[in-house]
mmCIF file of C-alpha atoms and ligand atoms in Angstrom:
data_model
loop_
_atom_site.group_PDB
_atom_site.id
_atom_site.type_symbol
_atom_site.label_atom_id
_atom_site.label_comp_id
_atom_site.label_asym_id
_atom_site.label_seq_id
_atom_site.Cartn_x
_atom_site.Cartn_y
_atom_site.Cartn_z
ATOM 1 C CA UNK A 1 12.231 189.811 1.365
ATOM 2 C CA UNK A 2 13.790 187.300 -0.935
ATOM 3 C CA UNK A 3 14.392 188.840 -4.356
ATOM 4 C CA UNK A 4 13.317 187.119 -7.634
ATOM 5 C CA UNK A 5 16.660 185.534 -8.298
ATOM 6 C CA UNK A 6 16.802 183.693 -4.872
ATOM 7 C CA UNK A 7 13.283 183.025 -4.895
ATOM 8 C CA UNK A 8 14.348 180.674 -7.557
ATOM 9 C CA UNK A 9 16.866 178.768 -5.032
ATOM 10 C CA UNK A 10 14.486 178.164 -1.706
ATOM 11 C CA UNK A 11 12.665 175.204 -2.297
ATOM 12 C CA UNK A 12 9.303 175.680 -3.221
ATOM 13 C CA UNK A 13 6.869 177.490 -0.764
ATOM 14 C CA UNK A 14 4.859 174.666 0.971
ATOM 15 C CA UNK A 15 3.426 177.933 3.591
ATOM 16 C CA UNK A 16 -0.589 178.138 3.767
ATOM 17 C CA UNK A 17 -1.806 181.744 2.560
ATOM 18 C CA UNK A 18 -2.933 182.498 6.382
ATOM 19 C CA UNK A 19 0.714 181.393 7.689
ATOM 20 C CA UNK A 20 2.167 184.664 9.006
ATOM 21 C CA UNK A 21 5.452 182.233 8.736
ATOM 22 C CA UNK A 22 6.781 183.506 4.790
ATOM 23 C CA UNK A 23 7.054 187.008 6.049
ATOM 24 C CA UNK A 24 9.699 188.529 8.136
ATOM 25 C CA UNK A 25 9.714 190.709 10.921
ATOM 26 C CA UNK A 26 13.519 190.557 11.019
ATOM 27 C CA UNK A 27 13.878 194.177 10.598
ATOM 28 C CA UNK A 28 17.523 195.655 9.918
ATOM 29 C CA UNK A 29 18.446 198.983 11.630
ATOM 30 C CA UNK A 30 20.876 201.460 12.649
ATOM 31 C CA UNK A 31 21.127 201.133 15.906
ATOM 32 C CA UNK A 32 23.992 203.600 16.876
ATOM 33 C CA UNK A 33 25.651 205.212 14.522
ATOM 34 C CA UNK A 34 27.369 203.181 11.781
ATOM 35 C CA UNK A 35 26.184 199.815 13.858
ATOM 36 C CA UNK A 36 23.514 198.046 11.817
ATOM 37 C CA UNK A 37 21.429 195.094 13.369
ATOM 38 C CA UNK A 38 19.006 192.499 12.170
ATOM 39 C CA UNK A 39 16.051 191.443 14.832
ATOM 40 C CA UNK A 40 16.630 187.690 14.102
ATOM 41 C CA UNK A 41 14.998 187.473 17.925
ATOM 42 C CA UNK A 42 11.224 188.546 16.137
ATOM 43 C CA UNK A 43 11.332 185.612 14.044
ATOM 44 C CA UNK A 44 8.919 182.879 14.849
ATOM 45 C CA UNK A 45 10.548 180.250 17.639
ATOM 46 C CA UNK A 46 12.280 183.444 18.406
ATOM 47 C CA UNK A 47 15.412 182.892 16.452
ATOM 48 C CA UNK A 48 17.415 183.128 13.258
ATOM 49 C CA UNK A 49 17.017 179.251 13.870
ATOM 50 C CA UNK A 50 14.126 179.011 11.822
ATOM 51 C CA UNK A 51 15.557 180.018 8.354
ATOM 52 C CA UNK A 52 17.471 176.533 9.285
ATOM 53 C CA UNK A 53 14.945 174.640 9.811
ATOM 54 C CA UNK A 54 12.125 176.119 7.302
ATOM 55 C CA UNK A 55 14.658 175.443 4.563
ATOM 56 C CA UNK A 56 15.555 171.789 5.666
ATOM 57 C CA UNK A 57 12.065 171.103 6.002
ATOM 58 C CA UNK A 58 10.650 172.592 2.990
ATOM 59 C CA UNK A 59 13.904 170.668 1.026
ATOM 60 C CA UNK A 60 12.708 167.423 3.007
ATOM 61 C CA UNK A 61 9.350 167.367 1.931
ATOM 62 C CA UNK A 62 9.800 168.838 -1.876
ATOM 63 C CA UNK A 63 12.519 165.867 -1.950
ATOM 64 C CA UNK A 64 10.226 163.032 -0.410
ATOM 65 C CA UNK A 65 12.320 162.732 2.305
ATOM 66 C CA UNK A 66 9.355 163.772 4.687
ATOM 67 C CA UNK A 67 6.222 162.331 3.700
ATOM 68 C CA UNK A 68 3.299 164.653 5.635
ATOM 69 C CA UNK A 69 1.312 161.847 7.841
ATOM 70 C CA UNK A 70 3.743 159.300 7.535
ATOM 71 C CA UNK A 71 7.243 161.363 8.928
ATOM 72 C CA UNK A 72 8.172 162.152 12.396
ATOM 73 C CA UNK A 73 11.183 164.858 12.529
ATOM 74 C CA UNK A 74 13.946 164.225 15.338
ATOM 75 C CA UNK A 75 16.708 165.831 16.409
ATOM 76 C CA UNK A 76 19.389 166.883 19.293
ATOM 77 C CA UNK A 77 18.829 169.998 20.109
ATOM 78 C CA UNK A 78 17.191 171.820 23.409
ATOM 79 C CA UNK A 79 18.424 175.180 22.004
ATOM 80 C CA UNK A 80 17.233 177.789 19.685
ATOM 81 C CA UNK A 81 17.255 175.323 16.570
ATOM 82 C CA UNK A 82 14.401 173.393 18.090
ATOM 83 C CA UNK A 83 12.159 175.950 18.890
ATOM 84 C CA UNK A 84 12.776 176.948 15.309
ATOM 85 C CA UNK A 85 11.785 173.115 13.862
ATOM 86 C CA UNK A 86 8.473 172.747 16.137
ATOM 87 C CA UNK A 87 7.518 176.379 14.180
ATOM 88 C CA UNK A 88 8.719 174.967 11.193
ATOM 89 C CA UNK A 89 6.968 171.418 11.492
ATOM 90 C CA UNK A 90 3.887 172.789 12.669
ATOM 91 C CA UNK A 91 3.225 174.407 9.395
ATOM 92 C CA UNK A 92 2.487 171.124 7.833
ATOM 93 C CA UNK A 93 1.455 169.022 11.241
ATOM 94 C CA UNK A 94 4.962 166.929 11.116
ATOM 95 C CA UNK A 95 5.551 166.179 14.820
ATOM 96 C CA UNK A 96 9.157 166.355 16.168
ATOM 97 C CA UNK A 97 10.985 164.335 18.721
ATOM 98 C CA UNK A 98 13.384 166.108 20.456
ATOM 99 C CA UNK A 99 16.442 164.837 22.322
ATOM 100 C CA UNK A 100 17.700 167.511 25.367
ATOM 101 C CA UNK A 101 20.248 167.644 27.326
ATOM 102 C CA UNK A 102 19.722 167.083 31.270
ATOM 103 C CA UNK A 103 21.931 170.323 31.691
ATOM 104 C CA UNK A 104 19.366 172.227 29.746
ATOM 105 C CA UNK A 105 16.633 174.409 31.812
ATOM 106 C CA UNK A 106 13.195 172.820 32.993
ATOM 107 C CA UNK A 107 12.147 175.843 31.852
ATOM 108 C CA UNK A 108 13.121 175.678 28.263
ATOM 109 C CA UNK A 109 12.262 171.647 28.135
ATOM 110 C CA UNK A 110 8.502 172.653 29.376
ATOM 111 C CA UNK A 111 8.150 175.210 26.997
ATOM 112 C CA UNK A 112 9.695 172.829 23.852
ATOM 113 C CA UNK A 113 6.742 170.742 25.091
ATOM 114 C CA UNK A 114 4.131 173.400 25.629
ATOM 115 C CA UNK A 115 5.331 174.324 21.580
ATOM 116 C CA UNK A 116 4.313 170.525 20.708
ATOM 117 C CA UNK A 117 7.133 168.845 20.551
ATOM 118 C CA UNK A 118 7.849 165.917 22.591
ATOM 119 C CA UNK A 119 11.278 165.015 24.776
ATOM 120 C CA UNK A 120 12.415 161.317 24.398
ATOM 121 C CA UNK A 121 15.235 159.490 25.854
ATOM 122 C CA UNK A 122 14.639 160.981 29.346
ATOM 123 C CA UNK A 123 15.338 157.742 30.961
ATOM 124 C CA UNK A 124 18.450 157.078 28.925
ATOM 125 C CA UNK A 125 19.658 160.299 29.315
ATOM 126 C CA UNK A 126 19.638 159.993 32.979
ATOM 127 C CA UNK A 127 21.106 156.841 32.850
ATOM 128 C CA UNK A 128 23.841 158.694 30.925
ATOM 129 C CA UNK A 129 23.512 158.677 27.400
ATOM 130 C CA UNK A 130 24.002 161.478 25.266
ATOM 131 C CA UNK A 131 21.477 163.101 23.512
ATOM 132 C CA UNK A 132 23.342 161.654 20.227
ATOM 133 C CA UNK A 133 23.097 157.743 21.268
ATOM 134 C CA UNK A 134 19.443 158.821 21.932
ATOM 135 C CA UNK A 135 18.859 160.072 18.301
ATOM 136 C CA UNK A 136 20.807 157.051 17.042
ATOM 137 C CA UNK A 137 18.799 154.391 19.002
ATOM 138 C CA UNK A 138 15.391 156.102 18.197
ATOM 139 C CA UNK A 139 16.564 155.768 14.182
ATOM 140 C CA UNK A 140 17.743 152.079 14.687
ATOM 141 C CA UNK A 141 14.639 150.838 16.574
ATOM 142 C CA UNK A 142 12.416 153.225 14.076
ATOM 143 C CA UNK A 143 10.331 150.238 12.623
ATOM 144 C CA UNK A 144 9.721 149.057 16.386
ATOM 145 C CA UNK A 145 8.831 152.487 17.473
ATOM 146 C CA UNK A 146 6.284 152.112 14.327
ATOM 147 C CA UNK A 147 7.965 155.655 13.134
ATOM 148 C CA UNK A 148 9.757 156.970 9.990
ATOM 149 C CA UNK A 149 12.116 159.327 11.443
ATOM 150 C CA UNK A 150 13.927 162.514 9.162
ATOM 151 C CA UNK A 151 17.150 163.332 11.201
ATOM 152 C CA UNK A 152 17.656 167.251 10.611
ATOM 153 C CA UNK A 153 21.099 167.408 11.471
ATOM 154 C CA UNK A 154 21.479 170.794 11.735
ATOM 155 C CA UNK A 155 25.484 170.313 12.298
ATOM 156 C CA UNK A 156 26.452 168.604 9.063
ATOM 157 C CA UNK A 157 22.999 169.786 6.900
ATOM 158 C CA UNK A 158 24.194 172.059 4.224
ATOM 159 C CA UNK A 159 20.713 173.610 3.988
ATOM 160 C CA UNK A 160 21.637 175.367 7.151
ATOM 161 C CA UNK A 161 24.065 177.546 5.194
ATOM 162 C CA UNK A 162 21.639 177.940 2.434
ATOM 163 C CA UNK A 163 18.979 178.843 4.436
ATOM 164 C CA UNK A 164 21.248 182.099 5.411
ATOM 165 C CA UNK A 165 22.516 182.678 1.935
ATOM 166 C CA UNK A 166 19.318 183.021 0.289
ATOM 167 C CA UNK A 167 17.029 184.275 3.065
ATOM 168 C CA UNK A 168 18.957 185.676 6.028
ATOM 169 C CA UNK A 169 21.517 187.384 3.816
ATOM 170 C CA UNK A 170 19.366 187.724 0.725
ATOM 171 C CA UNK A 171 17.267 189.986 3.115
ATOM 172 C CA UNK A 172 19.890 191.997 4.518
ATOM 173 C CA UNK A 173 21.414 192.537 0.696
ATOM 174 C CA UNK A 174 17.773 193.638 -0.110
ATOM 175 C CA UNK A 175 17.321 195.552 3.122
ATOM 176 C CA UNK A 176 20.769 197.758 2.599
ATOM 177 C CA UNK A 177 19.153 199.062 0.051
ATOM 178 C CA UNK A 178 17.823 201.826 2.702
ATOM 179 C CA UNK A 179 22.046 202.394 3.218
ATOM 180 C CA UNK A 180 22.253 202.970 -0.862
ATOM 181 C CA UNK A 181 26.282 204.388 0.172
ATOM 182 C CA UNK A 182 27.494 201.474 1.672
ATOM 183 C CA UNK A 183 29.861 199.955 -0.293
ATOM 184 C CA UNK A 184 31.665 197.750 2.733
ATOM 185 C CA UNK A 185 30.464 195.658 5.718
ATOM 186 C CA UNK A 186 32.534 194.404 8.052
ATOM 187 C CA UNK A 187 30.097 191.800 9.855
ATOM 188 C CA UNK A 188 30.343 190.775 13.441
ATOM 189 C CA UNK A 189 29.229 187.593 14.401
ATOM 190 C CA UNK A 190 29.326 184.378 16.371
ATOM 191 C CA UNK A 191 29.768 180.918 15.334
ATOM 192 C CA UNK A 192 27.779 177.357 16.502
ATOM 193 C CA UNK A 193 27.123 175.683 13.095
ATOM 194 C CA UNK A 194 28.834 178.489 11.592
ATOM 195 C CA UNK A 195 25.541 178.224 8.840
ATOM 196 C CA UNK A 196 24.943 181.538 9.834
ATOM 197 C CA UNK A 197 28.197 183.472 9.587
ATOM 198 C CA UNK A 198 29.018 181.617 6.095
ATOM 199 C CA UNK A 199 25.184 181.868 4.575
ATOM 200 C CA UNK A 200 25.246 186.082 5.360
ATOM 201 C CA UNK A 201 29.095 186.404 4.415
ATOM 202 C CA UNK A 202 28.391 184.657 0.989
ATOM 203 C CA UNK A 203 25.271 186.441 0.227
ATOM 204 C CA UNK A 204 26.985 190.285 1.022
ATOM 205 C CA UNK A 205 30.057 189.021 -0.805
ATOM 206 C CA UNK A 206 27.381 187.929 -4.274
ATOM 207 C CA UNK A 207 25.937 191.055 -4.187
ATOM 208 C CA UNK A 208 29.292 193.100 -4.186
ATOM 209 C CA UNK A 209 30.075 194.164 -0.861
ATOM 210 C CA UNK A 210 33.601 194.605 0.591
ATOM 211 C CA UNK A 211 33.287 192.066 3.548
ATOM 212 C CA UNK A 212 35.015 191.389 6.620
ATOM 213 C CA UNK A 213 34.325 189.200 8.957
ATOM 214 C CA UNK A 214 34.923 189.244 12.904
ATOM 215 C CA UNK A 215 34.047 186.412 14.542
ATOM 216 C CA UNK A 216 33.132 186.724 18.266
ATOM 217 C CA UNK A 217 34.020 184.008 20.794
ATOM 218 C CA UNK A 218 33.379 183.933 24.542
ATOM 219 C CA UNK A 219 36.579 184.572 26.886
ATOM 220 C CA UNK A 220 39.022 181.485 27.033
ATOM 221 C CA UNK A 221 37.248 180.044 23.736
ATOM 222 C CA UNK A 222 39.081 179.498 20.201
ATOM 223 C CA UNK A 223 36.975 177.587 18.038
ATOM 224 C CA UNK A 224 39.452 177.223 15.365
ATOM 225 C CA UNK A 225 41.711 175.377 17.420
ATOM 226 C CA UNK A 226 39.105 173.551 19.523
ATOM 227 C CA UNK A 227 39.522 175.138 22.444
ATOM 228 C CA UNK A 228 36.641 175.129 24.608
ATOM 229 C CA UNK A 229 35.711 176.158 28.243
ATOM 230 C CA UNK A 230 32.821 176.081 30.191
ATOM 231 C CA UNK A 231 30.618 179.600 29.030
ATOM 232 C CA UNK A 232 27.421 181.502 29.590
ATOM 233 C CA UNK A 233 27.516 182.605 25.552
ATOM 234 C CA UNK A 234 25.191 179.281 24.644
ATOM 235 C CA UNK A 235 25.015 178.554 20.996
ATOM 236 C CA UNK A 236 28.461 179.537 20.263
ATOM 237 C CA UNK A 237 31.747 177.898 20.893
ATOM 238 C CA UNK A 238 29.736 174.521 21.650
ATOM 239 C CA UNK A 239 32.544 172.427 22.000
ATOM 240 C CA UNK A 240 33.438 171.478 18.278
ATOM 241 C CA UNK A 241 35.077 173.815 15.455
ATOM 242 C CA UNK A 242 31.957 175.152 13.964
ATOM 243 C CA UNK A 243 31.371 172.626 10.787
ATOM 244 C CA UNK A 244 29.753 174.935 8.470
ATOM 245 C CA UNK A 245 31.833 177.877 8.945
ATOM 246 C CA UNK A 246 33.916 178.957 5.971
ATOM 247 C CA UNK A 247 37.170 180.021 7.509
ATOM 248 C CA UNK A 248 38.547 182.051 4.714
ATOM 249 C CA UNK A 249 36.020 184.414 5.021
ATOM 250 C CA UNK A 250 36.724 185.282 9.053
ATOM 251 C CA UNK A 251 39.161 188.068 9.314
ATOM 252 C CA UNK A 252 39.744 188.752 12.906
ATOM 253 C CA UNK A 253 38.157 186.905 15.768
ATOM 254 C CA UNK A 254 37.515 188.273 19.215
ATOM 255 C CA UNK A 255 37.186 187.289 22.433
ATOM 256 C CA UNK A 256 34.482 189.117 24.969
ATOM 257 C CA UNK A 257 34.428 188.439 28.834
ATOM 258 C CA UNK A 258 31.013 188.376 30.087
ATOM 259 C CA UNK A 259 31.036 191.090 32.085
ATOM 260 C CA UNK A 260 31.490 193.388 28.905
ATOM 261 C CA UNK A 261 28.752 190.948 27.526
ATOM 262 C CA UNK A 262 26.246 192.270 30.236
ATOM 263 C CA UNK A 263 27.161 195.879 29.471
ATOM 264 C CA UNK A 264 26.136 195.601 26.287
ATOM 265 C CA UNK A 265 23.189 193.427 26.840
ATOM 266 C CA UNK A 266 22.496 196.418 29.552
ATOM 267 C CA UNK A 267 23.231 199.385 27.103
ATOM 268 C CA UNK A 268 21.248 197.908 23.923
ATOM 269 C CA UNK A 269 17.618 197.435 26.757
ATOM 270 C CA UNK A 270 18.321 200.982 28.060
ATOM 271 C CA UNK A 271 18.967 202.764 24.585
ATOM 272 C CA UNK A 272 16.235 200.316 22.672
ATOM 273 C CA UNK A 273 14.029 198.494 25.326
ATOM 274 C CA UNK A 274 15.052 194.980 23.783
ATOM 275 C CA UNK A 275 16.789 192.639 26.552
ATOM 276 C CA UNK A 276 18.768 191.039 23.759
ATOM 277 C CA UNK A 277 20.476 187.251 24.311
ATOM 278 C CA UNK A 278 23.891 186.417 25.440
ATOM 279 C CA UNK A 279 25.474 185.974 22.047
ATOM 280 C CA UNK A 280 23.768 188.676 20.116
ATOM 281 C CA UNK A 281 25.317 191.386 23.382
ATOM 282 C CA UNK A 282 28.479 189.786 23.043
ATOM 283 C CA UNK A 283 28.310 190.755 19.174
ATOM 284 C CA UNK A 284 27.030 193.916 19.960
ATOM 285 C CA UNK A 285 29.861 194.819 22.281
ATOM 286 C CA UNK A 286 32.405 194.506 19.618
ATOM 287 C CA UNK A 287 30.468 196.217 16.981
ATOM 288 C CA UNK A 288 29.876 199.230 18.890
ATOM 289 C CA UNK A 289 33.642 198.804 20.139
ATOM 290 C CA UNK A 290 34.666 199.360 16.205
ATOM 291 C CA UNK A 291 31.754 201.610 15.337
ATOM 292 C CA UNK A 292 34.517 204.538 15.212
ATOM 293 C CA UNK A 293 35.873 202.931 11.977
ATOM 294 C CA UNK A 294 32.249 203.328 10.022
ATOM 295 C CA UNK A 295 31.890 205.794 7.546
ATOM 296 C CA UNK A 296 28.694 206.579 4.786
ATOM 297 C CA UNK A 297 30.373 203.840 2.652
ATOM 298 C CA UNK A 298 31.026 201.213 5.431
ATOM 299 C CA UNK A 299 28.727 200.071 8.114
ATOM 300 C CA UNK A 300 29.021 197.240 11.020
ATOM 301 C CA UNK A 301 26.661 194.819 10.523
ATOM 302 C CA UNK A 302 25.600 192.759 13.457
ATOM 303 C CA UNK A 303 22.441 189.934 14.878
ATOM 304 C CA UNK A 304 20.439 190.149 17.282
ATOM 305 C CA UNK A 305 19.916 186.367 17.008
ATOM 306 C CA UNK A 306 17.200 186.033 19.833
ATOM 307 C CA UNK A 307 16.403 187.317 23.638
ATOM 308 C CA UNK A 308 18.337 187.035 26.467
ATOM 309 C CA UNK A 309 15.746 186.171 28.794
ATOM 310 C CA UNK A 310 16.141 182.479 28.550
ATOM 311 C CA UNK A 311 19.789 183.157 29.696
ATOM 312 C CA UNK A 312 18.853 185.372 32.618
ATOM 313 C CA UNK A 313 20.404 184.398 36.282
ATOM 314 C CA UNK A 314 19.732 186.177 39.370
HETATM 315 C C1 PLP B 1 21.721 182.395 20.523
HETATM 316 C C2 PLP B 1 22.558 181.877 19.393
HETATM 317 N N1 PLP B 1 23.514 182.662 18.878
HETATM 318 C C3 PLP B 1 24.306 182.254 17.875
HETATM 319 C C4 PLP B 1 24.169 180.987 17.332
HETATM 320 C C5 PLP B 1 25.084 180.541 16.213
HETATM 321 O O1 PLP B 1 24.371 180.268 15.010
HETATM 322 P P1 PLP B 1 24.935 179.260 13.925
HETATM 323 O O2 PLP B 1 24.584 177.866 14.360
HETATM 324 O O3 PLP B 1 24.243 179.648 12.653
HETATM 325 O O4 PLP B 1 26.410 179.442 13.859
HETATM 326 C C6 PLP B 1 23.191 180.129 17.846
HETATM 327 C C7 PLP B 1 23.008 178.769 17.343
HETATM 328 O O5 PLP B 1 22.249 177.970 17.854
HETATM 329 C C8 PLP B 1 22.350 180.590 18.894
HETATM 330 O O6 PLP B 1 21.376 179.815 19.418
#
């Protein structure tokens, strides 16, 4: 629930009155002892995605920069982000045009479709492109293509930080009110954009919190010096320094292997009947790893940014 003050700072509510879209089923709860979570994964397009994309879109359209009837939405993205857009977009009937990797599932492509959006650049993909060039030639031949496009940009948008300080961690300030002793958080999390590490930091930090800041990172990964290897842990450690994460605020960051991923993801559907995603286990591990070092004043604060089925292998 957004308090008065941030209320102020979200650009104005474009929602219907039957959307069930403005209110949040993100719940925030005590998991284990001293290990709080937020259920990012109950959010519509099933991710903490959406607070992205509802914010860009809302600051689009208040700004003119998407004109209902006239604007078509694109971006590069088969991941949670566009999931989170076609909910978004749908709200006021803008379509989207997504460009998706090859690599990405059939599975996932058919269901971005089956949401309404619709894949281009298949052809030039397989011939090689990247789903960048196909973004950029889609903009440059826009007036052929008889389009207006709005390029989200989740990478480089600073809404996408925004959208975390005054909803995502607006909520959780609001929500810790049911922790009234807590005085210190330190807050485990992973990093693609970094929008959402920075937007919750920030927000805990306004309201007074003690904050630190452990930032989670698959095995062989370190993000700050670009160091990248090929992961199961998608959305985080992507391949470029996160742009829109605010180093000085990470204290520690920590690498997990995957098989102490999979015995969290394991432990957290046993003890809570959620089969939690990739990156939100791999949090989870560490914050129950530290949950020793909570106390009525301090708390671990982790996400559970969306489900792990998508990610599940045989
Ligand atoms: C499953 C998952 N976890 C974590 C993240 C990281 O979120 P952010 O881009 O806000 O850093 C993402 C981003 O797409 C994601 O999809």
């Amino acid at each position: 629930m957004l308090n008065q003050k941030d209320q102020l700072k979200w650009p104005n509510n474009h929602f219907s009155t039957t959307s069930i879209f403005g209110g949040t089923p993100s719940y925030l709860q005590e998991v284990e002892p001293g290990v709080l979570v937020k259920f990012e994964c109950n959010n519509p397009g099933g991710s903490h995605k959406v607070r992205a994309a509802r914010y860009i879109i809302q600051d689009a359209l208040q700004s003119g920069s998407i004109v209902q009837g006239q604007t078509t939405v694109i971006e590069k993205t088969g991941g949670n982000f566009g999931f989170g857009l076609i909910a978004a977009c749908s709200e006021f009937g803008v379509p989207v045009e997504l460009a998706v990797g090859l690599n990405f599932s059939p599975t996932k492509r058919r269901c971005l479709e089956l949401f309404g959006a619709t894949l281009i650049g298949v052809e030039m993909l397989k011939a090689g492109s990247t789903p960048r060039e196909v973004v950029e030639w889609h903009q440059r031949n826009a007036e052929n293509l008889g389009k207006q496009y709005f390029y989200t940009d989740q990478f480089s948008n600073p809404g996408n930080v925004k959208a975390h300080e005054y909803g995502t961690g607006a909520e959780i300030v609001s929500q810790l009110q049911g922790w009234p002793t807590v005085e210190s958080i330190i807050l485990v999390a992973g990093a693609g954009t970094g929008a959402s590490l920075t937007g919750i930091a920030r927000s805990l930090l306004s309201a007074h919190y003690d904050v630190e800041v452990i930032l989670v990172e698959p095995e062989g990964c370190d993000s700050q010096r670009g160091v990248f290897i090929e992961h199961r842990f998608e959305g985080i450690a992507v391949g470029v320094s996160p742009p829109l994460l605010d180093w000085s605020l990470v204290t520690e960051r920590v690498n997990v292997d995957f098989t102490t991923m999979i015995a969290a993801q394991n432990a957290f559907a046993g003890a809570h009947g959620y089969f939690i995603g990739n990156t939100s286990a791999a949090c989870f591990a560490v914050a129950r790893k530290i949950a020793g070092c909570a106390t009525n004043s301090r708390k671990i604060l982790s996400l559970i940014y969306d489900h792990g089925l998508w990610y599940f292998r045989q």
